[in-house]
Amino acid sequence: MFDPADPEASLAPSPRPTVRQAAKQLPCAAVAAAREGKRDVAVVRSASGQLYVVDDICPHDGGRLADGYVEGERLICSRHNWEFDLVSGVCPHAPQRRIATARLAMPRR
Ligand code: FES
């Protein structure tokens, strides 16, 4: 939020960790907020341990996917429970809606 009394603070970088920082601490079947440059993303470790990076916005109604949860190889948005396949990004209930997803090559801790 812009604070006219402290315009520099409004330009401060996001307090989110980097993707690598978030991924290092992430257990299986969990999701965390992160940043990739200036972009807000969600880092997801699936139940099988594979890491993914997805945009932190749900295509249904703008919910933060980093607030969601993981079941198997799917990420579920906590607002209305739409689910997204982490490999394809497709929502099985609304295949025309999908999220951008990318596998992240990083060893388990
Ligand atoms: S905003 Fe994500 S399911 Fe509705």
PDB file of N, CA and C and ligand atoms in Angstrom:
ATOM      1  N   MET A   1       0.844  -1.169   0.000  1.00  0.00           N
ATOM      2  CA  MET A   1       0.000   0.000   0.000  1.00  0.00           C
ATOM      3  C   MET A   1       0.889   1.231   0.000  1.00  0.00           C
ATOM      4  N   PHE A   2       0.537   2.217  -0.807  1.00  0.00           N
ATOM      5  CA  PHE A   2       1.332   3.431  -0.906  1.00  0.00           C
ATOM      6  C   PHE A   2       1.108   4.307   0.309  1.00  0.00           C
ATOM      7  N   ASP A   3       2.213   4.726   0.933  1.00  0.00           N
ATOM      8  CA  ASP A   3       2.153   5.605   2.090  1.00  0.00           C
ATOM      9  C   ASP A   3       2.777   6.930   1.690  1.00  0.00           C
ATOM     10  N   PRO A   4       1.948   8.005   1.502  1.00  0.00           N
ATOM     11  CA  PRO A   4       2.502   9.280   1.054  1.00  0.00           C
ATOM     12  C   PRO A   4       3.504   9.866   2.050  1.00  0.00           C
ATOM     13  N   ALA A   5       3.432   9.468   3.324  1.00  0.00           N
ATOM     14  CA  ALA A   5       4.379   9.966   4.323  1.00  0.00           C
ATOM     15  C   ALA A   5       5.732   9.276   4.192  1.00  0.00           C
ATOM     16  N   ASP A   6       5.766   8.122   3.543  1.00  0.00           N
ATOM     17  CA  ASP A   6       7.010   7.370   3.396  1.00  0.00           C
ATOM     18  C   ASP A   6       7.030   6.684   2.025  1.00  0.00           C
ATOM     19  N   PRO A   7       7.192   7.492   0.963  1.00  0.00           N
ATOM     20  CA  PRO A   7       7.121   6.911  -0.385  1.00  0.00           C
ATOM     21  C   PRO A   7       8.197   5.869  -0.654  1.00  0.00           C
ATOM     22  N   GLU A   8       9.359   5.974  -0.008  1.00  0.00           N
ATOM     23  CA  GLU A   8      10.414   4.978  -0.233  1.00  0.00           C
ATOM     24  C   GLU A   8       9.997   3.594   0.291  1.00  0.00           C
ATOM     25  N   ALA A   9       9.292   3.577   1.414  1.00  0.00           N
ATOM     26  CA  ALA A   9       8.864   2.297   1.985  1.00  0.00           C
ATOM     27  C   ALA A   9       7.924   1.568   1.035  1.00  0.00           C
ATOM     28  N   SER A  10       7.136   2.334   0.275  1.00  0.00           N
ATOM     29  CA  SER A  10       6.210   1.725  -0.665  1.00  0.00           C
ATOM     30  C   SER A  10       6.949   1.019  -1.796  1.00  0.00           C
ATOM     31  N   LEU A  11       8.199   1.415  -2.029  1.00  0.00           N
ATOM     32  CA  LEU A  11       8.979   0.826  -3.103  1.00  0.00           C
ATOM     33  C   LEU A  11       9.866  -0.321  -2.594  1.00  0.00           C
ATOM     34  N   ALA A  12       9.748  -0.618  -1.324  1.00  0.00           N
ATOM     35  CA  ALA A  12      10.589  -1.674  -0.740  1.00  0.00           C
ATOM     36  C   ALA A  12      10.277  -3.006  -1.407  1.00  0.00           C
ATOM     37  N   PRO A  13      11.285  -3.848  -1.559  1.00  0.00           N
ATOM     38  CA  PRO A  13      11.043  -5.150  -2.177  1.00  0.00           C
ATOM     39  C   PRO A  13      10.098  -6.000  -1.335  1.00  0.00           C
ATOM     40  N   SER A  14       9.462  -6.938  -1.992  1.00  0.00           N
ATOM     41  CA  SER A  14       8.548  -7.838  -1.316  1.00  0.00           C
ATOM     42  C   SER A  14       9.267  -8.588  -0.199  1.00  0.00           C
ATOM     43  N   PRO A  15       8.618  -8.781   0.949  1.00  0.00           N
ATOM     44  CA  PRO A  15       9.246  -9.552   2.016  1.00  0.00           C
ATOM     45  C   PRO A  15       9.257 -11.054   1.741  1.00  0.00           C
ATOM     46  N   ARG A  16       8.700 -11.458   0.636  1.00  0.00           N
ATOM     47  CA  ARG A  16       8.684 -12.886   0.325  1.00  0.00           C
ATOM     48  C   ARG A  16      10.106 -13.406   0.088  1.00  0.00           C
ATOM     49  N   PRO A  17      10.359 -14.649   0.436  1.00  0.00           N
ATOM     50  CA  PRO A  17      11.670 -15.233   0.123  1.00  0.00           C
ATOM     51  C   PRO A  17      11.797 -15.495  -1.376  1.00  0.00           C
ATOM     52  N   THR A  18      13.014 -15.719  -1.806  1.00  0.00           N
ATOM     53  CA  THR A  18      13.217 -16.126  -3.198  1.00  0.00           C
ATOM     54  C   THR A  18      12.696 -17.550  -3.366  1.00  0.00           C
ATOM     55  N   VAL A  19      12.571 -17.967  -4.595  1.00  0.00           N
ATOM     56  CA  VAL A  19      12.112 -19.328  -4.880  1.00  0.00           C
ATOM     57  C   VAL A  19      13.043 -20.348  -4.229  1.00  0.00           C
ATOM     58  N   ARG A  20      14.349 -20.170  -4.371  1.00  0.00           N
ATOM     59  CA  ARG A  20      15.312 -21.121  -3.789  1.00  0.00           C
ATOM     60  C   ARG A  20      15.209 -21.155  -2.270  1.00  0.00           C
ATOM     61  N   GLN A  21      15.084 -19.986  -1.643  1.00  0.00           N
ATOM     62  CA  GLN A  21      14.954 -19.944  -0.184  1.00  0.00           C
ATOM     63  C   GLN A  21      13.694 -20.687   0.260  1.00  0.00           C
ATOM     64  N   ALA A  22      12.588 -20.431  -0.406  1.00  0.00           N
ATOM     65  CA  ALA A  22      11.321 -21.082  -0.033  1.00  0.00           C
ATOM     66  C   ALA A  22      11.398 -22.587  -0.254  1.00  0.00           C
ATOM     67  N   ALA A  23      11.999 -22.994  -1.355  1.00  0.00           N
ATOM     68  CA  ALA A  23      12.058 -24.415  -1.691  1.00  0.00           C
ATOM     69  C   ALA A  23      12.900 -25.200  -0.690  1.00  0.00           C
ATOM     70  N   LYS A  24      13.959 -24.601  -0.186  1.00  0.00           N
ATOM     71  CA  LYS A  24      14.842 -25.304   0.750  1.00  0.00           C
ATOM     72  C   LYS A  24      14.106 -25.753   2.006  1.00  0.00           C
ATOM     73  N   GLN A  25      13.156 -24.954   2.475  1.00  0.00           N
ATOM     74  CA  GLN A  25      12.456 -25.233   3.730  1.00  0.00           C
ATOM     75  C   GLN A  25      11.156 -26.004   3.550  1.00  0.00           C
ATOM     76  N   LEU A  26      10.807 -26.310   2.314  1.00  0.00           N
ATOM     77  CA  LEU A  26       9.465 -26.828   2.046  1.00  0.00           C
ATOM     78  C   LEU A  26       9.388 -28.351   2.167  1.00  0.00           C
ATOM     79  N   PRO A  27       8.534 -28.860   3.077  1.00  0.00           N
ATOM     80  CA  PRO A  27       8.363 -30.307   3.162  1.00  0.00           C
ATOM     81  C   PRO A  27       7.478 -30.816   2.017  1.00  0.00           C
ATOM     82  N   CYS A  28       7.349 -32.109   1.902  1.00  0.00           N
ATOM     83  CA  CYS A  28       6.472 -32.688   0.881  1.00  0.00           C
ATOM     84  C   CYS A  28       5.021 -32.297   1.169  1.00  0.00           C
ATOM     85  N   ALA A  29       4.242 -32.172   0.088  1.00  0.00           N
ATOM     86  CA  ALA A  29       2.820 -31.830   0.158  1.00  0.00           C
ATOM     87  C   ALA A  29       2.597 -30.490   0.844  1.00  0.00           C
ATOM     88  N   ALA A  30       3.376 -29.489   0.430  1.00  0.00           N
ATOM     89  CA  ALA A  30       3.238 -28.153   1.022  1.00  0.00           C
ATOM     90  C   ALA A  30       3.455 -27.084  -0.050  1.00  0.00           C
ATOM     91  N   VAL A  31       2.999 -25.898   0.264  1.00  0.00           N
ATOM     92  CA  VAL A  31       3.125 -24.764  -0.655  1.00  0.00           C
ATOM     93  C   VAL A  31       3.556 -23.546   0.144  1.00  0.00           C
ATOM     94  N   ALA A  32       4.339 -22.665  -0.498  1.00  0.00           N
ATOM     95  CA  ALA A  32       4.824 -21.462   0.181  1.00  0.00           C
ATOM     96  C   ALA A  32       4.856 -20.300  -0.800  1.00  0.00           C
ATOM     97  N   ALA A  33       4.652 -19.108  -0.265  1.00  0.00           N
ATOM     98  CA  ALA A  33       4.753 -17.891  -1.069  1.00  0.00           C
ATOM     99  C   ALA A  33       6.229 -17.589  -1.315  1.00  0.00           C
ATOM    100  N   ALA A  34       6.515 -17.052  -2.504  1.00  0.00           N
ATOM    101  CA  ALA A  34       7.889 -16.679  -2.844  1.00  0.00           C
ATOM    102  C   ALA A  34       7.825 -15.579  -3.909  1.00  0.00           C
ATOM    103  N   ARG A  35       9.003 -15.142  -4.314  1.00  0.00           N
ATOM    104  CA  ARG A  35       9.057 -14.157  -5.403  1.00  0.00           C
ATOM    105  C   ARG A  35      10.097 -14.622  -6.413  1.00  0.00           C
ATOM    106  N   GLU A  36       9.818 -14.284  -7.632  1.00  0.00           N
ATOM    107  CA  GLU A  36      10.749 -14.561  -8.726  1.00  0.00           C
ATOM    108  C   GLU A  36      10.922 -13.226  -9.433  1.00  0.00           C
ATOM    109  N   GLY A  37      12.009 -12.544  -9.131  1.00  0.00           N
ATOM    110  CA  GLY A  37      12.144 -11.165  -9.588  1.00  0.00           C
ATOM    111  C   GLY A  37      11.110 -10.324  -8.879  1.00  0.00           C
ATOM    112  N   LYS A  38      10.283  -9.614  -9.647  1.00  0.00           N
ATOM    113  CA  LYS A  38       9.223  -8.800  -9.035  1.00  0.00           C
ATOM    114  C   LYS A  38       7.885  -9.528  -9.001  1.00  0.00           C
ATOM    115  N   ARG A  39       7.882 -10.770  -9.458  1.00  0.00           N
ATOM    116  CA  ARG A  39       6.630 -11.522  -9.587  1.00  0.00           C
ATOM    117  C   ARG A  39       6.366 -12.361  -8.346  1.00  0.00           C
ATOM    118  N   ASP A  40       5.135 -12.323  -7.841  1.00  0.00           N
ATOM    119  CA  ASP A  40       4.733 -13.193  -6.747  1.00  0.00           C
ATOM    120  C   ASP A  40       4.421 -14.578  -7.307  1.00  0.00           C
ATOM    121  N   VAL A  41       5.015 -15.581  -6.706  1.00  0.00           N
ATOM    122  CA  VAL A  41       4.793 -16.960  -7.139  1.00  0.00           C
ATOM    123  C   VAL A  41       4.515 -17.830  -5.919  1.00  0.00           C
ATOM    124  N   ALA A  42       4.087 -19.035  -6.186  1.00  0.00           N
ATOM    125  CA  ALA A  42       3.943 -20.051  -5.144  1.00  0.00           C
ATOM    126  C   ALA A  42       4.895 -21.185  -5.493  1.00  0.00           C
ATOM    127  N   VAL A  43       5.631 -21.648  -4.493  1.00  0.00           N
ATOM    128  CA  VAL A  43       6.503 -22.809  -4.661  1.00  0.00           C
ATOM    129  C   VAL A  43       5.786 -23.997  -4.039  1.00  0.00           C
ATOM    130  N   VAL A  44       5.695 -25.065  -4.786  1.00  0.00           N
ATOM    131  CA  VAL A  44       4.928 -26.226  -4.347  1.00  0.00           C
ATOM    132  C   VAL A  44       5.833 -27.452  -4.351  1.00  0.00           C
ATOM    133  N   ARG A  45       5.814 -28.202  -3.264  1.00  0.00           N
ATOM    134  CA  ARG A  45       6.442 -29.528  -3.278  1.00  0.00           C
ATOM    135  C   ARG A  45       5.310 -30.538  -3.197  1.00  0.00           C
ATOM    136  N   SER A  46       5.195 -31.335  -4.237  1.00  0.00           N
ATOM    137  CA  SER A  46       4.111 -32.311  -4.291  1.00  0.00           C
ATOM    138  C   SER A  46       4.348 -33.440  -3.285  1.00  0.00           C
ATOM    139  N   ALA A  47       3.374 -34.306  -3.167  1.00  0.00           N
ATOM    140  CA  ALA A  47       3.502 -35.435  -2.244  1.00  0.00           C
ATOM    141  C   ALA A  47       4.666 -36.336  -2.628  1.00  0.00           C
ATOM    142  N   SER A  48       4.975 -36.415  -3.917  1.00  0.00           N
ATOM    143  CA  SER A  48       6.097 -37.255  -4.351  1.00  0.00           C
ATOM    144  C   SER A  48       7.444 -36.553  -4.191  1.00  0.00           C
ATOM    145  N   GLY A  49       7.428 -35.272  -3.819  1.00  0.00           N
ATOM    146  CA  GLY A  49       8.672 -34.539  -3.580  1.00  0.00           C
ATOM    147  C   GLY A  49       9.115 -33.653  -4.715  1.00  0.00           C
ATOM    148  N   GLN A  50       8.388 -33.668  -5.841  1.00  0.00           N
ATOM    149  CA  GLN A  50       8.770 -32.819  -6.974  1.00  0.00           C
ATOM    150  C   GLN A  50       8.423 -31.354  -6.672  1.00  0.00           C
ATOM    151  N   LEU A  51       9.322 -30.468  -7.049  1.00  0.00           N
ATOM    152  CA  LEU A  51       9.093 -29.029  -6.841  1.00  0.00           C
ATOM    153  C   LEU A  51       8.538 -28.384  -8.098  1.00  0.00           C
ATOM    154  N   TYR A  52       7.615 -27.444  -7.882  1.00  0.00           N
ATOM    155  CA  TYR A  52       7.023 -26.667  -8.971  1.00  0.00           C
ATOM    156  C   TYR A  52       6.955 -25.202  -8.566  1.00  0.00           C
ATOM    157  N   VAL A  53       6.991 -24.333  -9.559  1.00  0.00           N
ATOM    158  CA  VAL A  53       6.757 -22.909  -9.341  1.00  0.00           C
ATOM    159  C   VAL A  53       5.544 -22.528 -10.176  1.00  0.00           C
ATOM    160  N   VAL A  54       4.566 -21.896  -9.541  1.00  0.00           N
ATOM    161  CA  VAL A  54       3.353 -21.465 -10.249  1.00  0.00           C
ATOM    162  C   VAL A  54       3.080 -19.994  -9.905  1.00  0.00           C
ATOM    163  N   ASP A  55       2.370 -19.309 -10.788  1.00  0.00           N
ATOM    164  CA  ASP A  55       1.950 -17.948 -10.464  1.00  0.00           C
ATOM    165  C   ASP A  55       1.057 -17.978  -9.236  1.00  0.00           C
ATOM    166  N   ASP A  56       1.199 -16.956  -8.393  1.00  0.00           N
ATOM    167  CA  ASP A  56       0.433 -16.947  -7.140  1.00  0.00           C
ATOM    168  C   ASP A  56      -0.904 -16.249  -7.317  1.00  0.00           C
ATOM    169  N   ILE A  57      -1.636 -16.660  -8.338  1.00  0.00           N
ATOM    170  CA  ILE A  57      -2.983 -16.099  -8.529  1.00  0.00           C
ATOM    171  C   ILE A  57      -3.852 -17.174  -9.179  1.00  0.00           C
ATOM    172  N   CYS A  58      -4.999 -17.363  -8.591  1.00  0.00           N
ATOM    173  CA  CYS A  58      -5.913 -18.390  -9.093  1.00  0.00           C
ATOM    174  C   CYS A  58      -6.711 -17.831 -10.271  1.00  0.00           C
ATOM    175  N   PRO A  59      -6.819 -18.582 -11.375  1.00  0.00           N
ATOM    176  CA  PRO A  59      -7.567 -18.089 -12.537  1.00  0.00           C
ATOM    177  C   PRO A  59      -9.082 -18.071 -12.327  1.00  0.00           C
ATOM    178  N   HIS A  60      -9.554 -18.623 -11.218  1.00  0.00           N
ATOM    179  CA  HIS A  60     -10.987 -18.576 -10.954  1.00  0.00           C
ATOM    180  C   HIS A  60     -11.406 -17.186 -10.502  1.00  0.00           C
ATOM    181  N   ASP A  61     -10.830 -16.730  -9.377  1.00  0.00           N
ATOM    182  CA  ASP A  61     -11.267 -15.438  -8.845  1.00  0.00           C
ATOM    183  C   ASP A  61     -10.141 -14.708  -8.124  1.00  0.00           C
ATOM    184  N   GLY A  62      -8.911 -14.987  -8.515  1.00  0.00           N
ATOM    185  CA  GLY A  62      -7.789 -14.207  -8.001  1.00  0.00           C
ATOM    186  C   GLY A  62      -7.268 -14.589  -6.638  1.00  0.00           C
ATOM    187  N   GLY A  63      -7.680 -15.735  -6.115  1.00  0.00           N
ATOM    188  CA  GLY A  63      -7.151 -16.169  -4.815  1.00  0.00           C
ATOM    189  C   GLY A  63      -5.647 -16.419  -4.881  1.00  0.00           C
ATOM    190  N   ARG A  64      -5.019 -16.332  -3.731  1.00  0.00           N
ATOM    191  CA  ARG A  64      -3.573 -16.600  -3.665  1.00  0.00           C
ATOM    192  C   ARG A  64      -3.353 -18.097  -3.548  1.00  0.00           C
ATOM    193  N   LEU A  65      -2.726 -18.655  -4.552  1.00  0.00           N
ATOM    194  CA  LEU A  65      -2.491 -20.101  -4.544  1.00  0.00           C
ATOM    195  C   LEU A  65      -1.503 -20.508  -3.459  1.00  0.00           C
ATOM    196  N   ALA A  66      -0.662 -19.582  -3.014  1.00  0.00           N
ATOM    197  CA  ALA A  66       0.271 -19.893  -1.919  1.00  0.00           C
ATOM    198  C   ALA A  66      -0.478 -20.155  -0.612  1.00  0.00           C
ATOM    199  N   ASP A  67      -1.739 -19.755  -0.531  1.00  0.00           N
ATOM    200  CA  ASP A  67      -2.555 -20.041   0.648  1.00  0.00           C
ATOM    201  C   ASP A  67      -3.300 -21.368   0.514  1.00  0.00           C
ATOM    202  N   GLY A  68      -3.082 -22.049  -0.594  1.00  0.00           N
ATOM    203  CA  GLY A  68      -3.782 -23.301  -0.849  1.00  0.00           C
ATOM    204  C   GLY A  68      -3.115 -24.483  -0.165  1.00  0.00           C
ATOM    205  N   TYR A  69      -3.467 -25.660  -0.625  1.00  0.00           N
ATOM    206  CA  TYR A  69      -2.885 -26.877  -0.057  1.00  0.00           C
ATOM    207  C   TYR A  69      -2.665 -27.894  -1.161  1.00  0.00           C
ATOM    208  N   VAL A  70      -1.887 -28.913  -0.817  1.00  0.00           N
ATOM    209  CA  VAL A  70      -1.447 -29.897  -1.804  1.00  0.00           C
ATOM    210  C   VAL A  70      -2.055 -31.249  -1.468  1.00  0.00           C
ATOM    211  N   GLU A  71      -2.591 -31.888  -2.491  1.00  0.00           N
ATOM    212  CA  GLU A  71      -3.037 -33.274  -2.380  1.00  0.00           C
ATOM    213  C   GLU A  71      -2.418 -34.038  -3.526  1.00  0.00           C
ATOM    214  N   GLY A  72      -1.544 -34.937  -3.206  1.00  0.00           N
ATOM    215  CA  GLY A  72      -0.860 -35.716  -4.251  1.00  0.00           C
ATOM    216  C   GLY A  72      -0.057 -34.807  -5.145  1.00  0.00           C
ATOM    217  N   GLU A  73      -0.408 -34.793  -6.434  1.00  0.00           N
ATOM    218  CA  GLU A  73       0.282 -33.953  -7.423  1.00  0.00           C
ATOM    219  C   GLU A  73      -0.630 -32.810  -7.866  1.00  0.00           C
ATOM    220  N   ARG A  74      -1.525 -32.394  -6.970  1.00  0.00           N
ATOM    221  CA  ARG A  74      -2.447 -31.300  -7.278  1.00  0.00           C
ATOM    222  C   ARG A  74      -2.342 -30.193  -6.241  1.00  0.00           C
ATOM    223  N   LEU A  75      -2.518 -28.976  -6.708  1.00  0.00           N
ATOM    224  CA  LEU A  75      -2.579 -27.810  -5.818  1.00  0.00           C
ATOM    225  C   LEU A  75      -4.026 -27.358  -5.764  1.00  0.00           C
ATOM    226  N   ILE A  76      -4.533 -27.165  -4.568  1.00  0.00           N
ATOM    227  CA  ILE A  76      -5.933 -26.779  -4.387  1.00  0.00           C
ATOM    228  C   ILE A  76      -6.000 -25.367  -3.822  1.00  0.00           C
ATOM    229  N   CYS A  77      -6.765 -24.514  -4.487  1.00  0.00           N
ATOM    230  CA  CYS A  77      -6.948 -23.138  -4.025  1.00  0.00           C
ATOM    231  C   CYS A  77      -7.854 -23.152  -2.793  1.00  0.00           C
ATOM    232  N   SER A  78      -7.470 -22.412  -1.779  1.00  0.00           N
ATOM    233  CA  SER A  78      -8.222 -22.454  -0.522  1.00  0.00           C
ATOM    234  C   SER A  78      -9.522 -21.651  -0.574  1.00  0.00           C
ATOM    235  N   ARG A  79      -9.691 -20.802  -1.598  1.00  0.00           N
ATOM    236  CA  ARG A  79     -10.907 -19.974  -1.613  1.00  0.00           C
ATOM    237  C   ARG A  79     -12.147 -20.751  -2.004  1.00  0.00           C
ATOM    238  N   HIS A  80     -12.106 -21.472  -3.134  1.00  0.00           N
ATOM    239  CA  HIS A  80     -13.284 -22.208  -3.584  1.00  0.00           C
ATOM    240  C   HIS A  80     -12.937 -23.643  -3.989  1.00  0.00           C
ATOM    241  N   ASN A  81     -11.741 -24.055  -3.595  1.00  0.00           N
ATOM    242  CA  ASN A  81     -11.309 -25.444  -3.785  1.00  0.00           C
ATOM    243  C   ASN A  81     -11.149 -25.890  -5.237  1.00  0.00           C
ATOM    244  N   TRP A  82     -10.899 -24.971  -6.142  1.00  0.00           N
ATOM    245  CA  TRP A  82     -10.520 -25.418  -7.486  1.00  0.00           C
ATOM    246  C   TRP A  82      -9.168 -26.094  -7.360  1.00  0.00           C
ATOM    247  N   GLU A  83      -8.974 -27.140  -8.151  1.00  0.00           N
ATOM    248  CA  GLU A  83      -7.706 -27.853  -8.078  1.00  0.00           C
ATOM    249  C   GLU A  83      -6.995 -27.804  -9.419  1.00  0.00           C
ATOM    250  N   PHE A  84      -5.679 -27.850  -9.347  1.00  0.00           N
ATOM    251  CA  PHE A  84      -4.853 -27.728 -10.546  1.00  0.00           C
ATOM    252  C   PHE A  84      -3.806 -28.827 -10.561  1.00  0.00           C
ATOM    253  N   ASP A  85      -3.707 -29.499 -11.690  1.00  0.00           N
ATOM    254  CA  ASP A  85      -2.668 -30.510 -11.867  1.00  0.00           C
ATOM    255  C   ASP A  85      -1.324 -29.796 -11.966  1.00  0.00           C
ATOM    256  N   LEU A  86      -0.372 -30.207 -11.141  1.00  0.00           N
ATOM    257  CA  LEU A  86       0.901 -29.487 -11.093  1.00  0.00           C
ATOM    258  C   LEU A  86       1.753 -29.716 -12.338  1.00  0.00           C
ATOM    259  N   VAL A  87       1.548 -30.811 -13.034  1.00  0.00           N
ATOM    260  CA  VAL A  87       2.336 -31.077 -14.240  1.00  0.00           C
ATOM    261  C   VAL A  87       1.805 -30.266 -15.418  1.00  0.00           C
ATOM    262  N   SER A  88       0.486 -30.317 -15.641  1.00  0.00           N
ATOM    263  CA  SER A  88      -0.095 -29.647 -16.811  1.00  0.00           C
ATOM    264  C   SER A  88      -0.633 -28.252 -16.501  1.00  0.00           C
ATOM    265  N   GLY A  89      -0.949 -27.980 -15.253  1.00  0.00           N
ATOM    266  CA  GLY A  89      -1.562 -26.710 -14.879  1.00  0.00           C
ATOM    267  C   GLY A  89      -3.064 -26.683 -15.088  1.00  0.00           C
ATOM    268  N   VAL A  90      -3.637 -27.773 -15.613  1.00  0.00           N
ATOM    269  CA  VAL A  90      -5.059 -27.811 -15.953  1.00  0.00           C
ATOM    270  C   VAL A  90      -5.918 -28.015 -14.704  1.00  0.00           C
ATOM    271  N   CYS A  91      -7.053 -27.315 -14.683  1.00  0.00           N
ATOM    272  CA  CYS A  91      -8.079 -27.530 -13.670  1.00  0.00           C
ATOM    273  C   CYS A  91      -9.063 -28.547 -14.247  1.00  0.00           C
ATOM    274  N   PRO A  92      -9.176 -29.757 -13.666  1.00  0.00           N
ATOM    275  CA  PRO A  92     -10.033 -30.788 -14.257  1.00  0.00           C
ATOM    276  C   PRO A  92     -11.500 -30.377 -14.360  1.00  0.00           C
ATOM    277  N   HIS A  93     -11.979 -29.499 -13.484  1.00  0.00           N
ATOM    278  CA  HIS A  93     -13.387 -29.093 -13.501  1.00  0.00           C
ATOM    279  C   HIS A  93     -13.649 -27.960 -14.487  1.00  0.00           C
ATOM    280  N   ALA A  94     -12.612 -27.285 -14.922  1.00  0.00           N
ATOM    281  CA  ALA A  94     -12.746 -26.193 -15.883  1.00  0.00           C
ATOM    282  C   ALA A  94     -11.475 -26.180 -16.740  1.00  0.00           C
ATOM    283  N   PRO A  95     -11.378 -27.136 -17.678  1.00  0.00           N
ATOM    284  CA  PRO A  95     -10.125 -27.328 -18.424  1.00  0.00           C
ATOM    285  C   PRO A  95      -9.649 -26.096 -19.195  1.00  0.00           C
ATOM    286  N   GLN A  96     -10.545 -25.160 -19.452  1.00  0.00           N
ATOM    287  CA  GLN A  96     -10.120 -23.940 -20.148  1.00  0.00           C
ATOM    288  C   GLN A  96      -9.346 -23.007 -19.226  1.00  0.00           C
ATOM    289  N   ARG A  97      -9.430 -23.275 -17.920  1.00  0.00           N
ATOM    290  CA  ARG A  97      -8.688 -22.479 -16.934  1.00  0.00           C
ATOM    291  C   ARG A  97      -7.479 -23.282 -16.498  1.00  0.00           C
ATOM    292  N   ARG A  98      -6.333 -22.678 -16.590  1.00  0.00           N
ATOM    293  CA  ARG A  98      -5.122 -23.365 -16.169  1.00  0.00           C
ATOM    294  C   ARG A  98      -4.152 -22.376 -15.573  1.00  0.00           C
ATOM    295  N   ILE A  99      -3.197 -22.908 -14.859  1.00  0.00           N
ATOM    296  CA  ILE A  99      -2.144 -22.071 -14.299  1.00  0.00           C
ATOM    297  C   ILE A  99      -0.839 -22.392 -15.009  1.00  0.00           C
ATOM    298  N   ALA A 100       0.036 -21.403 -15.068  1.00  0.00           N
ATOM    299  CA  ALA A 100       1.379 -21.650 -15.586  1.00  0.00           C
ATOM    300  C   ALA A 100       2.148 -22.394 -14.511  1.00  0.00           C
ATOM    301  N   THR A 101       2.804 -23.469 -14.893  1.00  0.00           N
ATOM    302  CA  THR A 101       3.555 -24.266 -13.927  1.00  0.00           C
ATOM    303  C   THR A 101       4.881 -24.680 -14.541  1.00  0.00           C
ATOM    304  N   ALA A 102       5.903 -24.717 -13.714  1.00  0.00           N
ATOM    305  CA  ALA A 102       7.224 -25.137 -14.184  1.00  0.00           C
ATOM    306  C   ALA A 102       7.868 -25.998 -13.114  1.00  0.00           C
ATOM    307  N   ARG A 103       8.474 -27.091 -13.549  1.00  0.00           N
ATOM    308  CA  ARG A 103       9.209 -27.940 -12.597  1.00  0.00           C
ATOM    309  C   ARG A 103      10.481 -27.233 -12.195  1.00  0.00           C
ATOM    310  N   LEU A 104      10.837 -27.401 -10.958  1.00  0.00           N
ATOM    311  CA  LEU A 104      12.049 -26.780 -10.430  1.00  0.00           C
ATOM    312  C   LEU A 104      13.018 -27.911 -10.079  1.00  0.00           C
ATOM    313  N   ALA A 105      14.167 -27.889 -10.700  1.00  0.00           N
ATOM    314  CA  ALA A 105      15.176 -28.915 -10.428  1.00  0.00           C
ATOM    315  C   ALA A 105      15.997 -28.483  -9.223  1.00  0.00           C
ATOM    316  N   MET A 106      15.756 -29.142  -8.115  1.00  0.00           N
ATOM    317  CA  MET A 106      16.475 -28.819  -6.890  1.00  0.00           C
ATOM    318  C   MET A 106      16.405 -30.056  -6.003  1.00  0.00           C
ATOM    319  N   PRO A 107      17.527 -30.501  -5.487  1.00  0.00           N
ATOM    320  CA  PRO A 107      17.494 -31.720  -4.678  1.00  0.00           C
ATOM    321  C   PRO A 107      16.722 -31.509  -3.386  1.00  0.00           C
ATOM    322  N   ARG A 108      16.186 -32.599  -2.859  1.00  0.00           N
ATOM    323  CA  ARG A 108      15.529 -32.549  -1.547  1.00  0.00           C
ATOM    324  C   ARG A 108      16.559 -32.261  -0.502  1.00  0.00           C
ATOM    325  N   ARG A 109      16.116 -31.630   0.568  1.00  0.00           N
ATOM    326  CA  ARG A 109      17.061 -31.354   1.651  1.00  0.00           C
ATOM    327  C   ARG A 109      17.295 -32.583   2.479  1.00  0.00           C
TER     328      ARG A 109
HETATM  329  S1  FES B   1     -10.293 -18.026  -6.258  1.00  0.00           S
HETATM  330 FE1  FES B   1      -9.319 -19.960  -6.398  1.00  0.00          FE
HETATM  331  S2  FES B   1     -10.951 -21.350  -6.467  1.00  0.00           S
HETATM  332 FE2  FES B   1     -11.894 -19.423  -6.432  1.00  0.00          FE
END
